[in-house]
Amino acid sequence: MGSVYEDDLAIVLDPAMQTSRDAARAVVRRWMQADLVHADGLFANRGRIVRLTENGARLVGEVDHRADEPVTAAVHAAEAARTRLLLEHQTPVVGVAVVGWVSPRRWRAENESVVAAGALVPDGVARLADGSSAAVQVERVFREMPSVVTAAVDLLRRFPRAIYAVPSMIDGLPGLVEAALNQAVGQIRADGSVPGTPTFVQIPDRLVPNRTSVTAEETGNLRTTRPGAASRQGRPWPR
């Protein structure tokens, strides 16, 4: 996805969670030496954000964000990447396992006519085990309520499910997003239409357990450990 929190790379590199965070950081150092990524320390409680350089982007193919884009775009992409990991590796937040993922770039390319007509491009689309899909939207800054409601109405009209993710460290933002989703659902029902099902999740400050460094020989003897759960796991909206 172009950007990721350094701590989360332990999951990306080894979904079985048998790789220590120190081992993941060693990989980042090698990538930096090869001019494939930059690592920026922006948040004390989130760790460094690792983002692709131009060389790294060329190596892995088309991605949504590179190091030459604004830092704010990299932060948003890292939160979206953490949301994806949360959805893929935690207990299903919508009651159905996530079995695939469509990036914003790919979704935009596959839905050119809809985007040209003004449709919102979600931060990702989760493909679910039951064959349905869910738009995934990350809200990490305070915006005007009408803007959030308009975007939510758009997603809830076009997708059977919409998963809204908010970083747990931002006080007050979860309440604003919840209120906006309630308004969006009300607007769609007032038109006589049936909205998609919204689900709200909080993005935790950490997914990877705070474990000590281990050697390669010791790694094989570690038992699998699931990442820490979000403070409020996904819960369906009341109908």
PDB file of N, CA and C in Angstrom, residues 32-127:
ATOM      1  N   MET A  32      16.386   0.599   3.703  1.00  0.00           N
ATOM      2  CA  MET A  32      16.844   1.990   3.667  1.00  0.00           C
ATOM      3  C   MET A  32      18.218   2.090   3.026  1.00  0.00           C
ATOM      4  N   GLN A  33      19.088   1.159   3.351  1.00  0.00           N
ATOM      5  CA  GLN A  33      20.425   1.156   2.744  1.00  0.00           C
ATOM      6  C   GLN A  33      20.356   0.970   1.234  1.00  0.00           C
ATOM      7  N   ALA A  34      19.339   0.264   0.765  1.00  0.00           N
ATOM      8  CA  ALA A  34      19.156   0.034  -0.665  1.00  0.00           C
ATOM      9  C   ALA A  34      18.330   1.133  -1.333  1.00  0.00           C
ATOM     10  N   ASP A  35      17.976   2.203  -0.567  1.00  0.00           N
ATOM     11  CA  ASP A  35      17.182   3.314  -1.074  1.00  0.00           C
ATOM     12  C   ASP A  35      15.831   2.848  -1.596  1.00  0.00           C
ATOM     13  N   LEU A  36      15.205   1.937  -0.872  1.00  0.00           N
ATOM     14  CA  LEU A  36      13.872   1.465  -1.248  1.00  0.00           C
ATOM     15  C   LEU A  36      12.783   2.111  -0.394  1.00  0.00           C
ATOM     16  N   VAL A  37      13.147   2.530   0.824  1.00  0.00           N
ATOM     17  CA  VAL A  37      12.159   3.150   1.716  1.00  0.00           C
ATOM     18  C   VAL A  37      12.795   4.281   2.502  1.00  0.00           C
ATOM     19  N   HIS A  38      11.933   5.151   3.022  1.00  0.00           N
ATOM     20  CA  HIS A  38      12.281   6.111   4.061  1.00  0.00           C
ATOM     21  C   HIS A  38      11.521   5.710   5.317  1.00  0.00           C
ATOM     22  N   ALA A  39      12.039   6.061   6.484  1.00  0.00           N
ATOM     23  CA  ALA A  39      11.350   5.795   7.751  1.00  0.00           C
ATOM     24  C   ALA A  39      11.321   7.091   8.545  1.00  0.00           C
ATOM     25  N   ASP A  40      10.123   7.573   8.851  1.00  0.00           N
ATOM     26  CA  ASP A  40       9.957   8.853   9.533  1.00  0.00           C
ATOM     27  C   ASP A  40       9.253   8.661  10.866  1.00  0.00           C
ATOM     28  N   GLY A  41       9.835   9.212  11.929  1.00  0.00           N
ATOM     29  CA  GLY A  41       9.208   9.162  13.238  1.00  0.00           C
ATOM     30  C   GLY A  41       8.278  10.353  13.413  1.00  0.00           C
ATOM     31  N   LEU A  42       6.971  10.106  13.384  1.00  0.00           N
ATOM     32  CA  LEU A  42       5.993  11.191  13.456  1.00  0.00           C
ATOM     33  C   LEU A  42       5.160  11.152  14.727  1.00  0.00           C
ATOM     34  N   PHE A  43       4.862   9.955  15.229  1.00  0.00           N
ATOM     35  CA  PHE A  43       4.019   9.810  16.410  1.00  0.00           C
ATOM     36  C   PHE A  43       4.719   8.907  17.418  1.00  0.00           C
ATOM     37  N   ALA A  44       4.829   9.388  18.654  1.00  0.00           N
ATOM     38  CA  ALA A  44       5.516   8.610  19.678  1.00  0.00           C
ATOM     39  C   ALA A  44       4.804   7.291  19.956  1.00  0.00           C
ATOM     40  N   ASN A  45       3.472   7.295  19.913  1.00  0.00           N
ATOM     41  CA  ASN A  45       2.727   6.091  20.268  1.00  0.00           C
ATOM     42  C   ASN A  45       2.420   5.212  19.061  1.00  0.00           C
ATOM     43  N   ARG A  46       2.877   5.619  17.867  1.00  0.00           N
ATOM     44  CA  ARG A  46       2.609   4.839  16.663  1.00  0.00           C
ATOM     45  C   ARG A  46       3.889   4.285  16.037  1.00  0.00           C
ATOM     46  N   GLY A  47       5.035   4.841  16.392  1.00  0.00           N
ATOM     47  CA  GLY A  47       6.284   4.386  15.792  1.00  0.00           C
ATOM     48  C   GLY A  47       6.513   5.031  14.432  1.00  0.00           C
ATOM     49  N   ARG A  48       7.604   4.636  13.791  1.00  0.00           N
ATOM     50  CA  ARG A  48       7.972   5.231  12.508  1.00  0.00           C
ATOM     51  C   ARG A  48       7.053   4.763  11.387  1.00  0.00           C
ATOM     52  N   ILE A  49       6.886   5.634  10.400  1.00  0.00           N
ATOM     53  CA  ILE A  49       6.155   5.274   9.191  1.00  0.00           C
ATOM     54  C   ILE A  49       7.170   4.962   8.105  1.00  0.00           C
ATOM     55  N   VAL A  50       7.070   3.787   7.549  1.00  0.00           N
ATOM     56  CA  VAL A  50       7.958   3.341   6.473  1.00  0.00           C
ATOM     57  C   VAL A  50       7.228   3.579   5.156  1.00  0.00           C
ATOM     58  N   ARG A  51       7.812   4.346   4.262  1.00  0.00           N
ATOM     59  CA  ARG A  51       7.163   4.619   2.979  1.00  0.00           C
ATOM     60  C   ARG A  51       8.146   4.443   1.836  1.00  0.00           C
ATOM     61  N   LEU A  52       7.633   4.016   0.723  1.00  0.00           N
ATOM     62  CA  LEU A  52       8.455   3.696  -0.431  1.00  0.00           C
ATOM     63  C   LEU A  52       9.100   4.944  -1.022  1.00  0.00           C
ATOM     64  N   THR A  53      10.360   4.797  -1.437  1.00  0.00           N
ATOM     65  CA  THR A  53      10.996   5.817  -2.258  1.00  0.00           C
ATOM     66  C   THR A  53      10.561   5.602  -3.704  1.00  0.00           C
ATOM     67  N   GLU A  54      11.033   6.460  -4.592  1.00  0.00           N
ATOM     68  CA  GLU A  54      10.726   6.266  -6.006  1.00  0.00           C
ATOM     69  C   GLU A  54      11.272   4.925  -6.483  1.00  0.00           C
ATOM     70  N   ASN A  55      12.491   4.580  -6.037  1.00  0.00           N
ATOM     71  CA  ASN A  55      13.079   3.297  -6.419  1.00  0.00           C
ATOM     72  C   ASN A  55      12.236   2.131  -5.899  1.00  0.00           C
ATOM     73  N   GLY A  56      11.769   2.241  -4.656  1.00  0.00           N
ATOM     74  CA  GLY A  56      10.951   1.182  -4.091  1.00  0.00           C
ATOM     75  C   GLY A  56       9.635   1.026  -4.820  1.00  0.00           C
ATOM     76  N   ALA A  57       9.011   2.161  -5.192  1.00  0.00           N
ATOM     77  CA  ALA A  57       7.739   2.111  -5.915  1.00  0.00           C
ATOM     78  C   ALA A  57       7.919   1.439  -7.272  1.00  0.00           C
ATOM     79  N   ARG A  58       9.026   1.741  -7.938  1.00  0.00           N
ATOM     80  CA  ARG A  58       9.275   1.101  -9.242  1.00  0.00           C
ATOM     81  C   ARG A  58       9.481  -0.396  -9.085  1.00  0.00           C
ATOM     82  N   LEU A  59      10.121  -0.788  -7.993  1.00  0.00           N
ATOM     83  CA  LEU A  59      10.423  -2.206  -7.781  1.00  0.00           C
ATOM     84  C   LEU A  59       9.161  -3.032  -7.560  1.00  0.00           C
ATOM     85  N   VAL A  60       8.211  -2.516  -6.781  1.00  0.00           N
ATOM     86  CA  VAL A  60       7.031  -3.300  -6.432  1.00  0.00           C
ATOM     87  C   VAL A  60       5.850  -3.047  -7.365  1.00  0.00           C
ATOM     88  N   GLY A  61       5.984  -2.105  -8.294  1.00  0.00           N
ATOM     89  CA  GLY A  61       4.875  -1.822  -9.199  1.00  0.00           C
ATOM     90  C   GLY A  61       4.065  -0.650  -8.698  1.00  0.00           C
ATOM     91  N   GLU A  62       2.880  -0.476  -9.256  1.00  0.00           N
ATOM     92  CA  GLU A  62       2.059   0.679  -8.932  1.00  0.00           C
ATOM     93  C   GLU A  62       1.536   0.597  -7.506  1.00  0.00           C
ATOM     94  N   VAL A  63       1.707   1.681  -6.769  1.00  0.00           N
ATOM     95  CA  VAL A  63       1.171   1.785  -5.411  1.00  0.00           C
ATOM     96  C   VAL A  63       0.499   3.136  -5.267  1.00  0.00           C
ATOM     97  N   ASP A  64      -0.167   3.338  -4.162  1.00  0.00           N
ATOM     98  CA  ASP A  64      -0.949   4.560  -3.980  1.00  0.00           C
ATOM     99  C   ASP A  64      -0.155   5.729  -3.405  1.00  0.00           C
ATOM    100  N   HIS A  65       0.942   5.444  -2.729  1.00  0.00           N
ATOM    101  CA  HIS A  65       1.689   6.538  -2.110  1.00  0.00           C
ATOM    102  C   HIS A  65       3.182   6.251  -2.184  1.00  0.00           C
ATOM    103  N   ARG A  66       3.977   7.342  -2.345  1.00  0.00           N
ATOM    104  CA  ARG A  66       5.425   7.242  -2.352  1.00  0.00           C
ATOM    105  C   ARG A  66       5.988   8.284  -1.409  1.00  0.00           C
ATOM    106  N   ALA A  67       7.303   8.219  -1.165  1.00  0.00           N
ATOM    107  CA  ALA A  67       7.935   9.144  -0.224  1.00  0.00           C
ATOM    108  C   ALA A  67       7.936  10.584  -0.733  1.00  0.00           C
ATOM    109  N   ASP A  68       7.767  10.802  -2.050  1.00  0.00           N
ATOM    110  CA  ASP A  68       7.803  12.165  -2.556  1.00  0.00           C
ATOM    111  C   ASP A  68       6.441  12.848  -2.456  1.00  0.00           C
ATOM    112  N   GLU A  69       5.431  12.145  -1.920  1.00  0.00           N
ATOM    113  CA  GLU A  69       4.128  12.742  -1.713  1.00  0.00           C
ATOM    114  C   GLU A  69       4.057  13.324  -0.304  1.00  0.00           C
ATOM    115  N   PRO A  70       3.064  14.151  -0.014  1.00  0.00           N
ATOM    116  CA  PRO A  70       2.976  14.777   1.313  1.00  0.00           C
ATOM    117  C   PRO A  70       2.962  13.739   2.436  1.00  0.00           C
ATOM    118  N   VAL A  71       3.566  14.124   3.570  1.00  0.00           N
ATOM    119  CA  VAL A  71       3.613  13.220   4.716  1.00  0.00           C
ATOM    120  C   VAL A  71       2.205  12.851   5.168  1.00  0.00           C
ATOM    121  N   THR A  72       1.263  13.799   5.061  1.00  0.00           N
ATOM    122  CA  THR A  72      -0.109  13.511   5.482  1.00  0.00           C
ATOM    123  C   THR A  72      -0.699  12.340   4.689  1.00  0.00           C
ATOM    124  N   ALA A  73      -0.337  12.236   3.406  1.00  0.00           N
ATOM    125  CA  ALA A  73      -0.826  11.117   2.592  1.00  0.00           C
ATOM    126  C   ALA A  73      -0.226   9.808   3.091  1.00  0.00           C
ATOM    127  N   ALA A  74       1.047   9.844   3.501  1.00  0.00           N
ATOM    128  CA  ALA A  74       1.703   8.639   4.012  1.00  0.00           C
ATOM    129  C   ALA A  74       1.080   8.209   5.335  1.00  0.00           C
ATOM    130  N   VAL A  75       0.739   9.168   6.197  1.00  0.00           N
ATOM    131  CA  VAL A  75       0.104   8.834   7.475  1.00  0.00           C
ATOM    132  C   VAL A  75      -1.251   8.187   7.224  1.00  0.00           C
ATOM    133  N   HIS A  76      -2.023   8.769   6.332  1.00  0.00           N
ATOM    134  CA  HIS A  76      -3.348   8.208   6.026  1.00  0.00           C
ATOM    135  C   HIS A  76      -3.203   6.799   5.464  1.00  0.00           C
ATOM    136  N   ALA A  77      -2.241   6.604   4.564  1.00  0.00           N
ATOM    137  CA  ALA A  77      -2.036   5.282   3.973  1.00  0.00           C
ATOM    138  C   ALA A  77      -1.601   4.268   5.031  1.00  0.00           C
ATOM    139  N   ALA A  78      -0.769   4.699   5.999  1.00  0.00           N
ATOM    140  CA  ALA A  78      -0.333   3.785   7.057  1.00  0.00           C
ATOM    141  C   ALA A  78      -1.495   3.392   7.957  1.00  0.00           C
ATOM    142  N   GLU A  79      -2.400   4.331   8.228  1.00  0.00           N
ATOM    143  CA  GLU A  79      -3.594   3.996   9.025  1.00  0.00           C
ATOM    144  C   GLU A  79      -4.494   3.032   8.247  1.00  0.00           C
ATOM    145  N   ALA A  80      -4.614   3.241   6.931  1.00  0.00           N
ATOM    146  CA  ALA A  80      -5.403   2.323   6.112  1.00  0.00           C
ATOM    147  C   ALA A  80      -4.761   0.936   6.084  1.00  0.00           C
ATOM    148  N   ALA A  81      -3.428   0.898   6.019  1.00  0.00           N
ATOM    149  CA  ALA A  81      -2.732  -0.387   6.024  1.00  0.00           C
ATOM    150  C   ALA A  81      -2.943  -1.114   7.354  1.00  0.00           C
ATOM    151  N   ARG A  82      -2.906  -0.364   8.468  1.00  0.00           N
ATOM    152  CA  ARG A  82      -3.137  -0.989   9.777  1.00  0.00           C
ATOM    153  C   ARG A  82      -4.577  -1.487   9.869  1.00  0.00           C
ATOM    154  N   THR A  83      -5.522  -0.726   9.310  1.00  0.00           N
ATOM    155  CA  THR A  83      -6.915  -1.175   9.291  1.00  0.00           C
ATOM    156  C   THR A  83      -7.044  -2.471   8.520  1.00  0.00           C
ATOM    157  N   ARG A  84      -6.364  -2.548   7.377  1.00  0.00           N
ATOM    158  CA  ARG A  84      -6.406  -3.777   6.592  1.00  0.00           C
ATOM    159  C   ARG A  84      -5.881  -4.962   7.398  1.00  0.00           C
ATOM    160  N   LEU A  85      -4.753  -4.784   8.073  1.00  0.00           N
ATOM    161  CA  LEU A  85      -4.195  -5.864   8.886  1.00  0.00           C
ATOM    162  C   LEU A  85      -5.154  -6.251  10.006  1.00  0.00           C
ATOM    163  N   LEU A  86      -5.786  -5.249  10.596  1.00  0.00           N
ATOM    164  CA  LEU A  86      -6.749  -5.511  11.663  1.00  0.00           C
ATOM    165  C   LEU A  86      -7.902  -6.365  11.140  1.00  0.00           C
ATOM    166  N   LEU A  87      -8.408  -6.027   9.968  1.00  0.00           N
ATOM    167  CA  LEU A  87      -9.536  -6.760   9.396  1.00  0.00           C
ATOM    168  C   LEU A  87      -9.140  -8.170   8.972  1.00  0.00           C
ATOM    169  N   GLU A  88      -7.920  -8.321   8.480  1.00  0.00           N
ATOM    170  CA  GLU A  88      -7.492  -9.617   7.956  1.00  0.00           C
ATOM    171  C   GLU A  88      -7.043 -10.590   9.043  1.00  0.00           C
ATOM    172  N   HIS A  89      -6.553 -10.061  10.163  1.00  0.00           N
ATOM    173  CA  HIS A  89      -5.927 -10.937  11.156  1.00  0.00           C
ATOM    174  C   HIS A  89      -6.661 -11.010  12.489  1.00  0.00           C
ATOM    175  N   GLN A  90      -7.687 -10.178  12.678  1.00  0.00           N
ATOM    176  CA  GLN A  90      -8.464 -10.247  13.909  1.00  0.00           C
ATOM    177  C   GLN A  90      -9.744 -11.037  13.665  1.00  0.00           C
ATOM    178  N   THR A  91     -10.486 -11.272  14.742  1.00  0.00           N
ATOM    179  CA  THR A  91     -11.818 -11.858  14.611  1.00  0.00           C
ATOM    180  C   THR A  91     -12.621 -10.993  13.649  1.00  0.00           C
ATOM    181  N   PRO A  92     -13.322 -11.587  12.687  1.00  0.00           N
ATOM    182  CA  PRO A  92     -14.039 -10.792  11.687  1.00  0.00           C
ATOM    183  C   PRO A  92     -14.919  -9.717  12.307  1.00  0.00           C
ATOM    184  N   VAL A  93     -14.684  -8.458  11.937  1.00  0.00           N
ATOM    185  CA  VAL A  93     -15.426  -7.363  12.552  1.00  0.00           C
ATOM    186  C   VAL A  93     -16.836  -7.236  11.978  1.00  0.00           C
ATOM    187  N   VAL A  94     -17.088  -7.822  10.821  1.00  0.00           N
ATOM    188  CA  VAL A  94     -18.435  -7.778  10.259  1.00  0.00           C
ATOM    189  C   VAL A  94     -19.070  -9.162  10.283  1.00  0.00           C
ATOM    190  N   GLY A  95     -18.468 -10.081  11.042  1.00  0.00           N
ATOM    191  CA  GLY A  95     -19.012 -11.430  11.137  1.00  0.00           C
ATOM    192  C   GLY A  95     -18.620 -12.330   9.990  1.00  0.00           C
ATOM    193  N   VAL A  96     -17.855 -11.799   9.033  1.00  0.00           N
ATOM    194  CA  VAL A  96     -17.422 -12.571   7.867  1.00  0.00           C
ATOM    195  C   VAL A  96     -15.935 -12.311   7.658  1.00  0.00           C
ATOM    196  N   ALA A  97     -15.175 -13.346   7.378  1.00  0.00           N
ATOM    197  CA  ALA A  97     -13.732 -13.190   7.204  1.00  0.00           C
ATOM    198  C   ALA A  97     -13.404 -12.399   5.937  1.00  0.00           C
ATOM    199  N   VAL A  98     -12.336 -11.597   6.016  1.00  0.00           N
ATOM    200  CA  VAL A  98     -11.825 -10.867   4.857  1.00  0.00           C
ATOM    201  C   VAL A  98     -10.885 -11.796   4.090  1.00  0.00           C
ATOM    202  N   VAL A  99     -11.167 -12.014   2.813  1.00  0.00           N
ATOM    203  CA  VAL A  99     -10.373 -12.950   2.011  1.00  0.00           C
ATOM    204  C   VAL A  99      -9.635 -12.261   0.869  1.00  0.00           C
ATOM    205  N   GLY A 100      -9.862 -10.975   0.690  1.00  0.00           N
ATOM    206  CA  GLY A 100      -9.177 -10.245  -0.373  1.00  0.00           C
ATOM    207  C   GLY A 100      -9.258  -8.752  -0.136  1.00  0.00           C
ATOM    208  N   TRP A 101      -8.447  -8.010  -0.893  1.00  0.00           N
ATOM    209  CA  TRP A 101      -8.390  -6.568  -0.703  1.00  0.00           C
ATOM    210  C   TRP A 101      -8.189  -5.893  -2.051  1.00  0.00           C
ATOM    211  N   VAL A 102      -8.926  -4.806  -2.286  1.00  0.00           N
ATOM    212  CA  VAL A 102      -8.773  -4.007  -3.505  1.00  0.00           C
ATOM    213  C   VAL A 102      -8.279  -2.629  -3.085  1.00  0.00           C
ATOM    214  N   SER A 103      -7.147  -2.207  -3.621  1.00  0.00           N
ATOM    215  CA  SER A 103      -6.580  -0.911  -3.265  1.00  0.00           C
ATOM    216  C   SER A 103      -7.373   0.219  -3.917  1.00  0.00           C
ATOM    217  N   PRO A 104      -7.251   1.452  -3.400  1.00  0.00           N
ATOM    218  CA  PRO A 104      -7.934   2.584  -4.034  1.00  0.00           C
ATOM    219  C   PRO A 104      -7.553   2.750  -5.499  1.00  0.00           C
ATOM    220  N   ARG A 105      -6.279   2.570  -5.807  1.00  0.00           N
ATOM    221  CA  ARG A 105      -5.827   2.719  -7.201  1.00  0.00           C
ATOM    222  C   ARG A 105      -6.507   1.698  -8.106  1.00  0.00           C
ATOM    223  N   ARG A 106      -6.531   0.458  -7.654  1.00  0.00           N
ATOM    224  CA  ARG A 106      -7.166  -0.578  -8.473  1.00  0.00           C
ATOM    225  C   ARG A 106      -8.667  -0.352  -8.583  1.00  0.00           C
ATOM    226  N   TRP A 107      -9.315   0.040  -7.473  1.00  0.00           N
ATOM    227  CA  TRP A 107     -10.762   0.270  -7.512  1.00  0.00           C
ATOM    228  C   TRP A 107     -11.094   1.411  -8.458  1.00  0.00           C
ATOM    229  N   ARG A 108     -10.270   2.452  -8.415  1.00  0.00           N
ATOM    230  CA  ARG A 108     -10.482   3.596  -9.308  1.00  0.00           C
ATOM    231  C   ARG A 108     -10.375   3.170 -10.765  1.00  0.00           C
ATOM    232  N   ALA A 109      -9.375   2.345 -11.075  1.00  0.00           N
ATOM    233  CA  ALA A 109      -9.170   1.898 -12.445  1.00  0.00           C
ATOM    234  C   ALA A 109     -10.317   1.003 -12.928  1.00  0.00           C
ATOM    235  N   GLU A 110     -10.869   0.193 -12.008  1.00  0.00           N
ATOM    236  CA  GLU A 110     -11.938  -0.730 -12.382  1.00  0.00           C
ATOM    237  C   GLU A 110     -13.314  -0.060 -12.426  1.00  0.00           C
ATOM    238  N   ASN A 111     -13.407   1.172 -11.911  1.00  0.00           N
ATOM    239  CA  ASN A 111     -14.706   1.863 -11.848  1.00  0.00           C
ATOM    240  C   ASN A 111     -14.577   3.291 -12.375  1.00  0.00           C
ATOM    241  N   GLU A 112     -13.940   3.428 -13.515  1.00  0.00           N
ATOM    242  CA  GLU A 112     -13.651   4.758 -14.053  1.00  0.00           C
ATOM    243  C   GLU A 112     -14.920   5.583 -14.269  1.00  0.00           C
ATOM    244  N   SER A 113     -15.952   4.971 -14.817  1.00  0.00           N
ATOM    245  CA  SER A 113     -17.170   5.727 -15.120  1.00  0.00           C
ATOM    246  C   SER A 113     -17.850   6.210 -13.843  1.00  0.00           C
ATOM    247  N   VAL A 114     -17.854   5.375 -12.801  1.00  0.00           N
ATOM    248  CA  VAL A 114     -18.478   5.752 -11.538  1.00  0.00           C
ATOM    249  C   VAL A 114     -17.686   6.883 -10.877  1.00  0.00           C
ATOM    250  N   VAL A 115     -16.364   6.781 -10.925  1.00  0.00           N
ATOM    251  CA  VAL A 115     -15.513   7.822 -10.339  1.00  0.00           C
ATOM    252  C   VAL A 115     -15.682   9.131 -11.107  1.00  0.00           C
ATOM    253  N   ALA A 116     -15.756   9.025 -12.437  1.00  0.00           N
ATOM    254  CA  ALA A 116     -15.936  10.227 -13.261  1.00  0.00           C
ATOM    255  C   ALA A 116     -17.249  10.923 -12.950  1.00  0.00           C
ATOM    256  N   ALA A 117     -18.249  10.160 -12.507  1.00  0.00           N
ATOM    257  CA  ALA A 117     -19.559  10.734 -12.157  1.00  0.00           C
ATOM    258  C   ALA A 117     -19.565  11.331 -10.756  1.00  0.00           C
ATOM    259  N   GLY A 118     -18.433  11.230 -10.047  1.00  0.00           N
ATOM    260  CA  GLY A 118     -18.329  11.868  -8.741  1.00  0.00           C
ATOM    261  C   GLY A 118     -18.344  10.944  -7.546  1.00  0.00           C
ATOM    262  N   ALA A 119     -18.286   9.627  -7.766  1.00  0.00           N
ATOM    263  CA  ALA A 119     -18.315   8.676  -6.653  1.00  0.00           C
ATOM    264  C   ALA A 119     -17.041   8.793  -5.816  1.00  0.00           C
ATOM    265  N   LEU A 120     -17.205   8.641  -4.516  1.00  0.00           N
ATOM    266  CA  LEU A 120     -16.064   8.647  -3.608  1.00  0.00           C
ATOM    267  C   LEU A 120     -15.235   7.383  -3.785  1.00  0.00           C
ATOM    268  N   VAL A 121     -13.918   7.526  -3.841  1.00  0.00           N
ATOM    269  CA  VAL A 121     -13.019   6.370  -3.894  1.00  0.00           C
ATOM    270  C   VAL A 121     -12.673   5.984  -2.462  1.00  0.00           C
ATOM    271  N   PRO A 122     -13.073   4.809  -2.004  1.00  0.00           N
ATOM    272  CA  PRO A 122     -12.783   4.415  -0.612  1.00  0.00           C
ATOM    273  C   PRO A 122     -11.296   4.152  -0.409  1.00  0.00           C
ATOM    274  N   ASP A 123     -10.898   4.054   0.853  1.00  0.00           N
ATOM    275  CA  ASP A 123      -9.498   3.773   1.169  1.00  0.00           C
ATOM    276  C   ASP A 123      -9.136   2.317   0.925  1.00  0.00           C
ATOM    277  N   GLY A 124     -10.091   1.518   0.588  1.00  0.00           N
ATOM    278  CA  GLY A 124      -9.888   0.108   0.258  1.00  0.00           C
ATOM    279  C   GLY A 124     -11.239  -0.564   0.178  1.00  0.00           C
ATOM    280  N   VAL A 125     -11.282  -1.708  -0.462  1.00  0.00           N
ATOM    281  CA  VAL A 125     -12.504  -2.504  -0.499  1.00  0.00           C
ATOM    282  C   VAL A 125     -12.135  -3.913  -0.056  1.00  0.00           C
ATOM    283  N   ALA A 126     -12.741  -4.350   1.034  1.00  0.00           N
ATOM    284  CA  ALA A 126     -12.484  -5.691   1.562  1.00  0.00           C
ATOM    285  C   ALA A 126     -13.413  -6.682   0.878  1.00  0.00           C
ATOM    286  N   ARG A 127     -12.853  -7.750   0.346  1.00  0.00           N
ATOM    287  CA  ARG A 127     -13.661  -8.826  -0.223  1.00  0.00           C
ATOM    288  C   ARG A 127     -13.890  -9.858   0.879  1.00  0.00           C
TER     289      ARG A 127
END
